[in-house]
Amino acid sequence: MDIVSVNSLPYEDFVDVFGNVVEKCPIVAAAVWSRRPFSSLADLVASINDFIDALPESGKEGILRVHPDLAGRDLQGGTLTPESREEQGQAGLDTLTTAEVSRMARLNKEYKDHFGFPFVICARMNNKAKILQQLEKRLGNERAHERTRAIDEVKKICHLRLQGLVVPDRSNKL
Ligand SMILES: NC(=O)NC1=NC(=O)NC1=O
């Protein structure tokens, strides 16, 4: 879909198409619909990022709390959204050994117990080794810093999902 088509969508269709660019947070798409017309894909991305940045801390933590764990029960139980299933599979999280699954579960629990929200990382930009390394490294972060770091990962996930839905802008092509 190109940006002209995006701008012509009624809000119901806009939410249908973009409702999961932020995992399980259709309110984000429903909110930024009001900011149309978007001049480009980059403008749509910026509108979503601005909406997220304007949320209070509790809102940002709410976004994080609806993310499925990496290699967690949703993956094991087949209840991931299609987007998350694709992303986690691409990072090799669906082929972990039993020991790796246990290690991820232990570290995810340690992280959640410490921060009160789950560890979030853009799986498509990482692999299982880097994800485990980041999980251990970020466990040591101060809470406010880690919240910002995790939201940055949400924005990366969102950007990649948007790139799969909206064709790059032709307007700046010679
Ligand atoms: N907890 C997470 O980081 N989850 C995820 N990251 C992704 O890129 N896809 C997910 O489902």
Short mmCIF file of N, CA and C and ligand atoms in Angstrom, two decimals:
data_model
loop_
_atom_site.label_atom_id
_atom_site.label_comp_id
_atom_site.label_asym_id
_atom_site.label_seq_id
_atom_site.Cartn_x
_atom_site.Cartn_y
_atom_site.Cartn_z
N MET A 1 0.85 -1.20 0.00
CA MET A 1 0.00 0.00 0.00
C MET A 1 0.89 1.25 0.00
N ASP A 2 0.53 2.24 -0.78
CA ASP A 2 1.34 3.48 -0.77
C ASP A 2 0.71 4.50 0.19
N ILE A 3 1.41 5.59 0.43
CA ILE A 3 0.99 6.52 1.48
C ILE A 3 -0.33 7.21 1.10
N VAL A 4 -0.60 7.37 -0.18
CA VAL A 4 -1.88 7.99 -0.60
C VAL A 4 -3.04 7.07 -0.19
N SER A 5 -2.86 5.76 -0.40
CA SER A 5 -3.89 4.79 0.00
C SER A 5 -4.04 4.78 1.52
N VAL A 6 -2.92 4.86 2.22
CA VAL A 6 -2.97 4.88 3.70
C VAL A 6 -3.85 6.04 4.16
N ASN A 7 -3.61 7.21 3.56
CA ASN A 7 -4.34 8.41 3.97
C ASN A 7 -5.83 8.33 3.66
N SER A 8 -6.21 7.46 2.73
CA SER A 8 -7.63 7.41 2.34
C SER A 8 -8.42 6.38 3.15
N LEU A 9 -7.73 5.65 4.04
CA LEU A 9 -8.43 4.61 4.81
C LEU A 9 -9.35 5.21 5.88
N PRO A 10 -10.60 4.72 5.94
CA PRO A 10 -11.43 5.08 7.10
C PRO A 10 -10.75 4.51 8.35
N TYR A 11 -11.10 5.06 9.53
CA TYR A 11 -10.32 4.62 10.70
C TYR A 11 -10.47 3.14 10.99
N GLU A 12 -11.66 2.56 10.68
CA GLU A 12 -11.81 1.11 10.94
C GLU A 12 -10.79 0.30 10.13
N ASP A 13 -10.64 0.66 8.86
CA ASP A 13 -9.69 -0.08 8.01
C ASP A 13 -8.25 0.23 8.42
N PHE A 14 -8.01 1.49 8.81
CA PHE A 14 -6.66 1.89 9.25
C PHE A 14 -6.26 1.05 10.45
N VAL A 15 -7.18 0.89 11.41
CA VAL A 15 -6.87 0.09 12.60
C VAL A 15 -6.73 -1.39 12.23
N ASP A 16 -7.56 -1.86 11.29
CA ASP A 16 -7.41 -3.26 10.84
C ASP A 16 -6.00 -3.50 10.28
N VAL A 17 -5.52 -2.56 9.48
CA VAL A 17 -4.21 -2.73 8.80
C VAL A 17 -3.06 -2.50 9.77
N PHE A 18 -3.15 -1.44 10.59
CA PHE A 18 -1.99 -1.01 11.39
C PHE A 18 -2.14 -1.31 12.88
N GLY A 19 -3.22 -2.00 13.24
CA GLY A 19 -3.51 -2.20 14.67
C GLY A 19 -2.48 -2.99 15.45
N ASN A 20 -1.60 -3.76 14.73
CA ASN A 20 -0.62 -4.54 15.49
C ASN A 20 0.83 -4.14 15.18
N VAL A 21 1.00 -2.94 14.64
CA VAL A 21 2.40 -2.51 14.39
C VAL A 21 3.10 -2.28 15.74
N VAL A 22 2.34 -1.95 16.75
CA VAL A 22 2.84 -2.01 18.13
C VAL A 22 2.09 -3.18 18.75
N GLU A 23 2.82 -4.18 19.14
CA GLU A 23 2.24 -5.47 19.53
C GLU A 23 1.07 -5.32 20.51
N LYS A 24 -0.13 -5.80 20.05
CA LYS A 24 -1.32 -5.83 20.90
C LYS A 24 -1.72 -4.46 21.43
N CYS A 25 -1.37 -3.41 20.64
CA CYS A 25 -1.76 -2.04 21.06
C CYS A 25 -2.47 -1.32 19.92
N PRO A 26 -3.66 -1.79 19.51
CA PRO A 26 -4.37 -1.12 18.42
C PRO A 26 -4.71 0.34 18.71
N ILE A 27 -4.71 0.71 19.99
CA ILE A 27 -5.02 2.10 20.34
C ILE A 27 -4.02 3.07 19.70
N VAL A 28 -2.80 2.59 19.49
CA VAL A 28 -1.78 3.46 18.88
C VAL A 28 -2.21 3.84 17.47
N ALA A 29 -2.61 2.85 16.68
CA ALA A 29 -3.08 3.14 15.31
C ALA A 29 -4.36 3.98 15.36
N ALA A 30 -5.26 3.61 16.26
CA ALA A 30 -6.53 4.35 16.35
C ALA A 30 -6.28 5.82 16.69
N ALA A 31 -5.26 6.07 17.48
CA ALA A 31 -4.95 7.45 17.89
C ALA A 31 -4.29 8.23 16.75
N VAL A 32 -3.30 7.64 16.09
CA VAL A 32 -2.55 8.42 15.08
C VAL A 32 -3.33 8.58 13.77
N TRP A 33 -4.42 7.84 13.62
CA TRP A 33 -5.27 8.06 12.43
C TRP A 33 -5.66 9.52 12.32
N SER A 34 -5.90 10.17 13.47
CA SER A 34 -6.31 11.59 13.49
C SER A 34 -5.23 12.49 12.89
N ARG A 35 -4.00 12.01 12.81
CA ARG A 35 -2.91 12.87 12.35
C ARG A 35 -2.73 12.79 10.83
N ARG A 36 -3.58 12.03 10.15
CA ARG A 36 -3.46 11.98 8.71
C ARG A 36 -3.86 13.34 8.13
N PRO A 37 -3.46 13.70 6.91
CA PRO A 37 -2.69 12.87 5.98
C PRO A 37 -1.21 12.84 6.35
N PHE A 38 -0.61 11.67 6.16
CA PHE A 38 0.82 11.49 6.38
C PHE A 38 1.53 11.78 5.07
N SER A 39 2.61 12.51 5.17
CA SER A 39 3.31 12.92 3.93
C SER A 39 4.15 11.78 3.37
N SER A 40 4.47 10.81 4.24
CA SER A 40 5.36 9.72 3.81
C SER A 40 5.29 8.61 4.86
N LEU A 41 5.91 7.47 4.55
CA LEU A 41 6.05 6.40 5.54
C LEU A 41 6.79 6.93 6.76
N ALA A 42 7.83 7.71 6.51
CA ALA A 42 8.63 8.27 7.62
C ALA A 42 7.76 9.15 8.52
N ASP A 43 6.82 9.86 7.90
CA ASP A 43 5.92 10.74 8.68
C ASP A 43 4.99 9.90 9.56
N LEU A 44 4.51 8.78 9.01
CA LEU A 44 3.65 7.87 9.80
C LEU A 44 4.46 7.29 10.98
N VAL A 45 5.68 6.87 10.69
CA VAL A 45 6.55 6.32 11.75
C VAL A 45 6.76 7.37 12.84
N ALA A 46 7.03 8.61 12.42
CA ALA A 46 7.28 9.69 13.39
C ALA A 46 6.03 9.97 14.23
N SER A 47 4.86 9.89 13.60
CA SER A 47 3.60 10.13 14.34
C SER A 47 3.39 9.08 15.42
N ILE A 48 3.70 7.84 15.09
CA ILE A 48 3.56 6.76 16.08
C ILE A 48 4.59 6.94 17.19
N ASN A 49 5.81 7.25 16.82
CA ASN A 49 6.85 7.45 17.84
C ASN A 49 6.50 8.62 18.75
N ASP A 50 5.96 9.69 18.18
CA ASP A 50 5.57 10.85 19.00
C ASP A 50 4.46 10.48 19.97
N PHE A 51 3.50 9.66 19.49
CA PHE A 51 2.39 9.24 20.37
C PHE A 51 2.95 8.43 21.56
N ILE A 52 3.86 7.51 21.24
CA ILE A 52 4.46 6.67 22.30
C ILE A 52 5.25 7.54 23.28
N ASP A 53 6.06 8.46 22.73
CA ASP A 53 6.90 9.30 23.59
C ASP A 53 6.07 10.18 24.52
N ALA A 54 4.87 10.52 24.09
CA ALA A 54 4.03 11.43 24.90
C ALA A 54 3.30 10.68 26.02
N LEU A 55 3.35 9.35 25.99
CA LEU A 55 2.67 8.58 27.04
C LEU A 55 3.38 8.77 28.38
N PRO A 56 2.59 8.69 29.49
CA PRO A 56 3.23 8.70 30.80
C PRO A 56 4.00 7.39 31.00
N GLU A 57 4.83 7.34 32.03
CA GLU A 57 5.63 6.13 32.28
C GLU A 57 4.73 4.89 32.33
N SER A 58 3.55 5.05 32.98
CA SER A 58 2.66 3.88 33.12
C SER A 58 2.17 3.42 31.74
N GLY A 59 1.99 4.36 30.84
CA GLY A 59 1.53 3.99 29.49
C GLY A 59 2.63 3.25 28.73
N LYS A 60 3.85 3.74 28.89
CA LYS A 60 4.98 3.06 28.22
C LYS A 60 5.16 1.65 28.77
N GLU A 61 5.03 1.54 30.11
CA GLU A 61 5.18 0.21 30.73
C GLU A 61 4.01 -0.69 30.31
N GLY A 62 2.84 -0.09 30.08
CA GLY A 62 1.70 -0.88 29.60
C GLY A 62 1.98 -1.48 28.23
N ILE A 63 2.59 -0.70 27.35
CA ILE A 63 2.96 -1.21 26.02
C ILE A 63 3.92 -2.39 26.17
N LEU A 64 4.88 -2.24 27.07
CA LEU A 64 5.86 -3.33 27.26
C LEU A 64 5.18 -4.58 27.81
N ARG A 65 4.22 -4.38 28.75
CA ARG A 65 3.62 -5.54 29.43
C ARG A 65 2.75 -6.41 28.53
N VAL A 66 2.36 -5.91 27.37
CA VAL A 66 1.54 -6.76 26.48
C VAL A 66 2.40 -7.47 25.43
N HIS A 67 3.72 -7.33 25.59
CA HIS A 67 4.59 -8.06 24.66
C HIS A 67 4.79 -9.50 25.12
N PRO A 68 4.72 -10.45 24.20
CA PRO A 68 4.96 -11.84 24.58
C PRO A 68 6.44 -12.06 24.90
N ASP A 69 6.73 -12.92 25.85
CA ASP A 69 8.12 -13.25 26.14
C ASP A 69 8.78 -13.85 24.91
N LEU A 70 10.07 -13.67 24.81
CA LEU A 70 10.83 -14.33 23.75
C LEU A 70 11.01 -15.80 24.14
N ALA A 71 10.67 -16.68 23.24
CA ALA A 71 10.77 -18.14 23.47
C ALA A 71 9.97 -18.56 24.70
N GLY A 72 8.89 -17.81 24.94
CA GLY A 72 8.09 -18.08 26.14
C GLY A 72 6.88 -18.95 25.85
N ARG A 73 5.89 -18.86 26.78
CA ARG A 73 4.75 -19.79 26.68
C ARG A 73 3.92 -19.54 25.42
N ASP A 74 3.89 -18.29 24.94
CA ASP A 74 3.11 -18.04 23.73
C ASP A 74 3.74 -18.73 22.52
N LEU A 75 5.07 -18.70 22.48
CA LEU A 75 5.76 -19.39 21.37
C LEU A 75 5.55 -20.89 21.51
N GLN A 76 5.76 -21.38 22.74
CA GLN A 76 5.62 -22.84 22.96
C GLN A 76 4.17 -23.29 22.69
N GLY A 77 3.22 -22.42 23.05
CA GLY A 77 1.81 -22.81 22.94
C GLY A 77 1.16 -22.44 21.62
N GLY A 78 1.93 -21.80 20.72
CA GLY A 78 1.38 -21.42 19.41
C GLY A 78 0.38 -20.29 19.46
N THR A 79 0.45 -19.45 20.51
CA THR A 79 -0.53 -18.35 20.63
C THR A 79 0.08 -16.98 20.31
N LEU A 80 1.25 -16.96 19.68
CA LEU A 80 1.83 -15.67 19.28
C LEU A 80 1.02 -15.06 18.14
N THR A 81 1.04 -13.73 18.05
CA THR A 81 0.46 -13.09 16.87
C THR A 81 1.32 -13.50 15.66
N PRO A 82 0.76 -13.42 14.46
CA PRO A 82 1.54 -13.80 13.28
C PRO A 82 2.85 -13.01 13.17
N GLU A 83 2.79 -11.74 13.50
CA GLU A 83 4.00 -10.90 13.41
C GLU A 83 5.07 -11.41 14.40
N SER A 84 4.66 -11.64 15.63
CA SER A 84 5.63 -12.10 16.64
C SER A 84 6.17 -13.48 16.29
N ARG A 85 5.28 -14.35 15.77
CA ARG A 85 5.69 -15.70 15.38
C ARG A 85 6.80 -15.62 14.33
N GLU A 86 6.60 -14.78 13.37
CA GLU A 86 7.58 -14.59 12.27
C GLU A 86 8.89 -14.04 12.83
N GLU A 87 8.77 -13.03 13.69
CA GLU A 87 9.96 -12.38 14.23
C GLU A 87 10.76 -13.32 15.13
N GLN A 88 10.06 -14.03 16.00
CA GLN A 88 10.77 -14.91 16.92
C GLN A 88 11.38 -16.09 16.16
N GLY A 89 10.65 -16.58 15.14
CA GLY A 89 11.19 -17.67 14.33
C GLY A 89 12.43 -17.23 13.58
N GLN A 90 12.39 -16.02 13.05
CA GLN A 90 13.53 -15.52 12.24
C GLN A 90 14.79 -15.40 13.10
N ALA A 91 14.61 -15.13 14.40
CA ALA A 91 15.78 -15.01 15.29
C ALA A 91 16.23 -16.37 15.81
N GLY A 92 15.54 -17.43 15.38
CA GLY A 92 15.95 -18.78 15.78
C GLY A 92 15.44 -19.19 17.15
N LEU A 93 14.44 -18.46 17.65
CA LEU A 93 13.95 -18.77 19.00
C LEU A 93 13.01 -19.98 19.01
N ASP A 94 12.65 -20.43 17.81
CA ASP A 94 11.75 -21.62 17.77
C ASP A 94 12.56 -22.91 17.62
N THR A 95 13.88 -22.77 17.68
CA THR A 95 14.72 -23.99 17.58
C THR A 95 15.73 -24.05 18.73
N LEU A 96 15.32 -23.53 19.88
CA LEU A 96 16.23 -23.56 21.04
C LEU A 96 16.28 -24.98 21.62
N THR A 97 17.41 -25.29 22.23
CA THR A 97 17.49 -26.57 22.95
C THR A 97 16.70 -26.41 24.26
N THR A 98 16.42 -27.51 24.90
CA THR A 98 15.68 -27.46 26.18
C THR A 98 16.44 -26.59 27.19
N ALA A 99 17.75 -26.73 27.18
CA ALA A 99 18.56 -25.95 28.12
C ALA A 99 18.47 -24.45 27.81
N GLU A 100 18.46 -24.11 26.51
CA GLU A 100 18.36 -22.69 26.12
C GLU A 100 16.99 -22.14 26.49
N VAL A 101 15.93 -22.94 26.31
CA VAL A 101 14.58 -22.49 26.68
C VAL A 101 14.54 -22.21 28.18
N SER A 102 15.12 -23.12 28.96
CA SER A 102 15.13 -22.93 30.43
C SER A 102 15.92 -21.69 30.82
N ARG A 103 17.04 -21.46 30.15
CA ARG A 103 17.86 -20.28 30.46
C ARG A 103 17.11 -18.99 30.11
N MET A 104 16.45 -18.98 28.98
CA MET A 104 15.66 -17.80 28.58
C MET A 104 14.54 -17.57 29.59
N ALA A 105 13.87 -18.66 29.99
CA ALA A 105 12.75 -18.53 30.94
C ALA A 105 13.25 -17.97 32.27
N ARG A 106 14.40 -18.45 32.71
CA ARG A 106 14.96 -17.99 33.99
C ARG A 106 15.33 -16.51 33.90
N LEU A 107 16.01 -16.14 32.82
CA LEU A 107 16.43 -14.74 32.68
C LEU A 107 15.23 -13.82 32.47
N ASN A 108 14.23 -14.28 31.68
CA ASN A 108 13.02 -13.45 31.48
C ASN A 108 12.32 -13.22 32.81
N LYS A 109 12.27 -14.27 33.64
CA LYS A 109 11.60 -14.12 34.94
C LYS A 109 12.37 -13.17 35.84
N GLU A 110 13.70 -13.33 35.84
CA GLU A 110 14.54 -12.44 36.66
C GLU A 110 14.33 -10.98 36.23
N TYR A 111 14.29 -10.78 34.93
CA TYR A 111 14.11 -9.42 34.38
C TYR A 111 12.74 -8.86 34.79
N LYS A 112 11.69 -9.67 34.60
CA LYS A 112 10.32 -9.22 34.93
C LYS A 112 10.18 -8.94 36.42
N ASP A 113 10.75 -9.81 37.25
CA ASP A 113 10.68 -9.60 38.70
C ASP A 113 11.36 -8.30 39.09
N HIS A 114 12.43 -7.97 38.36
CA HIS A 114 13.22 -6.78 38.71
C HIS A 114 12.56 -5.49 38.19
N PHE A 115 12.09 -5.51 36.94
CA PHE A 115 11.61 -4.25 36.34
C PHE A 115 10.08 -4.09 36.38
N GLY A 116 9.36 -5.21 36.45
CA GLY A 116 7.90 -5.11 36.43
C GLY A 116 7.33 -5.00 35.03
N PHE A 117 8.16 -5.29 34.05
CA PHE A 117 7.71 -5.41 32.66
C PHE A 117 8.67 -6.39 31.96
N PRO A 118 8.23 -6.96 30.84
CA PRO A 118 9.05 -8.01 30.22
C PRO A 118 10.21 -7.46 29.39
N PHE A 119 11.19 -8.29 29.17
CA PHE A 119 12.32 -7.93 28.31
C PHE A 119 11.82 -7.87 26.87
N VAL A 120 12.05 -6.71 26.22
CA VAL A 120 11.63 -6.53 24.83
C VAL A 120 12.83 -6.14 23.99
N ILE A 121 13.00 -6.82 22.88
CA ILE A 121 14.07 -6.51 21.94
C ILE A 121 13.55 -6.79 20.54
N CYS A 122 14.08 -6.09 19.56
CA CYS A 122 13.65 -6.31 18.17
C CYS A 122 14.32 -7.58 17.67
N ALA A 123 13.54 -8.66 17.65
CA ALA A 123 14.12 -9.98 17.34
C ALA A 123 14.70 -10.02 15.92
N ARG A 124 14.05 -9.30 14.99
CA ARG A 124 14.50 -9.37 13.60
C ARG A 124 15.88 -8.73 13.39
N MET A 125 16.30 -7.92 14.38
CA MET A 125 17.63 -7.31 14.24
C MET A 125 18.66 -8.04 15.09
N ASN A 126 18.26 -9.20 15.60
CA ASN A 126 19.16 -9.96 16.50
C ASN A 126 19.05 -11.45 16.21
N ASN A 127 19.90 -12.21 16.89
CA ASN A 127 19.77 -13.68 16.84
C ASN A 127 19.78 -14.16 18.29
N LYS A 128 19.60 -15.47 18.47
CA LYS A 128 19.39 -15.94 19.86
C LYS A 128 20.60 -15.63 20.75
N ALA A 129 21.79 -15.71 20.20
CA ALA A 129 22.99 -15.43 21.02
C ALA A 129 22.99 -13.96 21.47
N LYS A 130 22.73 -13.05 20.53
CA LYS A 130 22.73 -11.61 20.86
C LYS A 130 21.58 -11.28 21.81
N ILE A 131 20.45 -11.95 21.63
CA ILE A 131 19.30 -11.70 22.51
C ILE A 131 19.63 -12.09 23.94
N LEU A 132 20.25 -13.26 24.10
CA LEU A 132 20.64 -13.70 25.45
C LEU A 132 21.68 -12.76 26.05
N GLN A 133 22.60 -12.33 25.22
CA GLN A 133 23.66 -11.41 25.69
C GLN A 133 23.05 -10.07 26.13
N GLN A 134 22.10 -9.57 25.34
CA GLN A 134 21.44 -8.30 25.68
C GLN A 134 20.58 -8.44 26.93
N LEU A 135 19.90 -9.58 27.05
CA LEU A 135 19.05 -9.80 28.23
C LEU A 135 19.90 -9.76 29.51
N GLU A 136 21.02 -10.44 29.48
CA GLU A 136 21.89 -10.44 30.67
C GLU A 136 22.45 -9.05 30.91
N LYS A 137 22.84 -8.36 29.83
CA LYS A 137 23.46 -7.03 29.97
C LYS A 137 22.46 -6.01 30.50
N ARG A 138 21.26 -6.00 29.94
CA ARG A 138 20.27 -4.97 30.29
C ARG A 138 19.67 -5.19 31.67
N LEU A 139 19.81 -6.41 32.19
CA LEU A 139 19.31 -6.67 33.55
C LEU A 139 19.93 -5.70 34.55
N GLY A 140 21.13 -5.25 34.23
CA GLY A 140 21.84 -4.37 35.18
C GLY A 140 21.49 -2.90 35.05
N ASN A 141 20.61 -2.57 34.10
CA ASN A 141 20.28 -1.15 33.89
C ASN A 141 19.40 -0.58 35.00
N GLU A 142 19.51 0.74 35.17
CA GLU A 142 18.60 1.46 36.06
C GLU A 142 17.22 1.48 35.38
N ARG A 143 16.15 1.42 36.21
CA ARG A 143 14.80 1.21 35.68
C ARG A 143 14.37 2.20 34.60
N ALA A 144 14.55 3.50 34.85
CA ALA A 144 14.08 4.50 33.88
C ALA A 144 14.86 4.37 32.56
N HIS A 145 16.15 4.11 32.68
CA HIS A 145 16.98 3.93 31.48
C HIS A 145 16.52 2.69 30.72
N GLU A 146 16.23 1.61 31.45
CA GLU A 146 15.81 0.37 30.78
C GLU A 146 14.45 0.52 30.13
N ARG A 147 13.56 1.30 30.75
CA ARG A 147 12.24 1.53 30.15
C ARG A 147 12.41 2.23 28.79
N THR A 148 13.27 3.22 28.75
CA THR A 148 13.53 3.94 27.50
C THR A 148 14.18 3.02 26.48
N ARG A 149 15.09 2.19 26.96
CA ARG A 149 15.79 1.26 26.06
C ARG A 149 14.78 0.27 25.45
N ALA A 150 13.87 -0.22 26.27
CA ALA A 150 12.87 -1.19 25.80
C ALA A 150 11.89 -0.53 24.82
N ILE A 151 11.50 0.69 25.10
CA ILE A 151 10.59 1.42 24.19
C ILE A 151 11.28 1.67 22.85
N ASP A 152 12.58 1.93 22.90
CA ASP A 152 13.32 2.07 21.63
C ASP A 152 13.24 0.79 20.80
N GLU A 153 13.24 -0.34 21.46
CA GLU A 153 13.12 -1.63 20.75
C GLU A 153 11.71 -1.79 20.18
N VAL A 154 10.71 -1.34 20.93
CA VAL A 154 9.32 -1.37 20.43
C VAL A 154 9.22 -0.56 19.14
N LYS A 155 9.90 0.59 19.13
CA LYS A 155 9.87 1.45 17.93
C LYS A 155 10.54 0.78 16.74
N LYS A 156 11.62 0.03 17.00
CA LYS A 156 12.30 -0.69 15.91
C LYS A 156 11.39 -1.78 15.35
N ILE A 157 10.73 -2.51 16.26
CA ILE A 157 9.80 -3.57 15.83
C ILE A 157 8.70 -2.95 14.98
N CYS A 158 8.17 -1.82 15.48
CA CYS A 158 7.07 -1.12 14.80
C CYS A 158 7.51 -0.66 13.41
N HIS A 159 8.70 -0.08 13.33
CA HIS A 159 9.21 0.44 12.05
C HIS A 159 9.31 -0.69 11.02
N LEU A 160 9.86 -1.83 11.44
CA LEU A 160 10.00 -2.97 10.51
C LEU A 160 8.63 -3.49 10.09
N ARG A 161 7.68 -3.52 11.03
CA ARG A 161 6.32 -4.00 10.67
C ARG A 161 5.68 -3.02 9.68
N LEU A 162 5.90 -1.72 9.88
CA LEU A 162 5.34 -0.72 8.96
C LEU A 162 5.96 -0.85 7.57
N GLN A 163 7.26 -1.13 7.52
CA GLN A 163 7.93 -1.28 6.22
C GLN A 163 7.35 -2.45 5.44
N GLY A 164 6.78 -3.41 6.17
CA GLY A 164 6.16 -4.56 5.49
C GLY A 164 4.75 -4.25 5.02
N LEU A 165 4.21 -3.10 5.46
CA LEU A 165 2.82 -2.76 5.12
C LEU A 165 2.71 -1.59 4.13
N VAL A 166 3.67 -0.69 4.21
CA VAL A 166 3.60 0.53 3.39
C VAL A 166 4.82 0.57 2.47
N VAL A 167 4.56 0.73 1.17
CA VAL A 167 5.70 0.76 0.23
C VAL A 167 6.51 2.03 0.47
N PRO A 168 7.84 1.96 0.28
CA PRO A 168 8.66 3.15 0.48
C PRO A 168 8.14 4.28 -0.39
N ASP A 169 8.43 5.49 0.08
CA ASP A 169 7.90 6.65 -0.62
C ASP A 169 8.56 6.82 -1.97
N ARG A 170 7.76 6.87 -3.05
CA ARG A 170 8.34 7.06 -4.39
C ARG A 170 8.60 8.54 -4.65
N SER A 171 7.94 9.39 -3.83
CA SER A 171 7.98 10.84 -4.15
C SER A 171 9.42 11.37 -4.18
N ASN A 172 10.30 10.77 -3.36
CA ASN A 172 11.67 11.33 -3.33
C ASN A 172 12.60 10.59 -4.31
N LYS A 173 11.99 9.76 -5.16
CA LYS A 173 12.83 9.04 -6.13
C LYS A 173 12.99 9.92 -7.38
N LEU A 174 14.16 9.93 -7.91
CA LEU A 174 14.40 10.75 -9.12
C LEU A 174 13.72 10.11 -10.34
N1 LIG B 1 9.55 -9.71 24.22
C1 LIG B 1 9.86 -9.43 22.93
O1 LIG B 1 10.87 -8.78 22.64
N2 LIG B 1 9.01 -9.91 21.96
C2 LIG B 1 9.24 -9.70 20.62
N3 LIG B 1 10.20 -9.02 20.02
C3 LIG B 1 10.01 -9.09 18.65
O2 LIG B 1 10.70 -8.60 17.79
N4 LIG B 1 8.89 -9.82 18.40
C4 LIG B 1 8.38 -10.24 19.61
O3 LIG B 1 7.39 -10.95 19.82
#
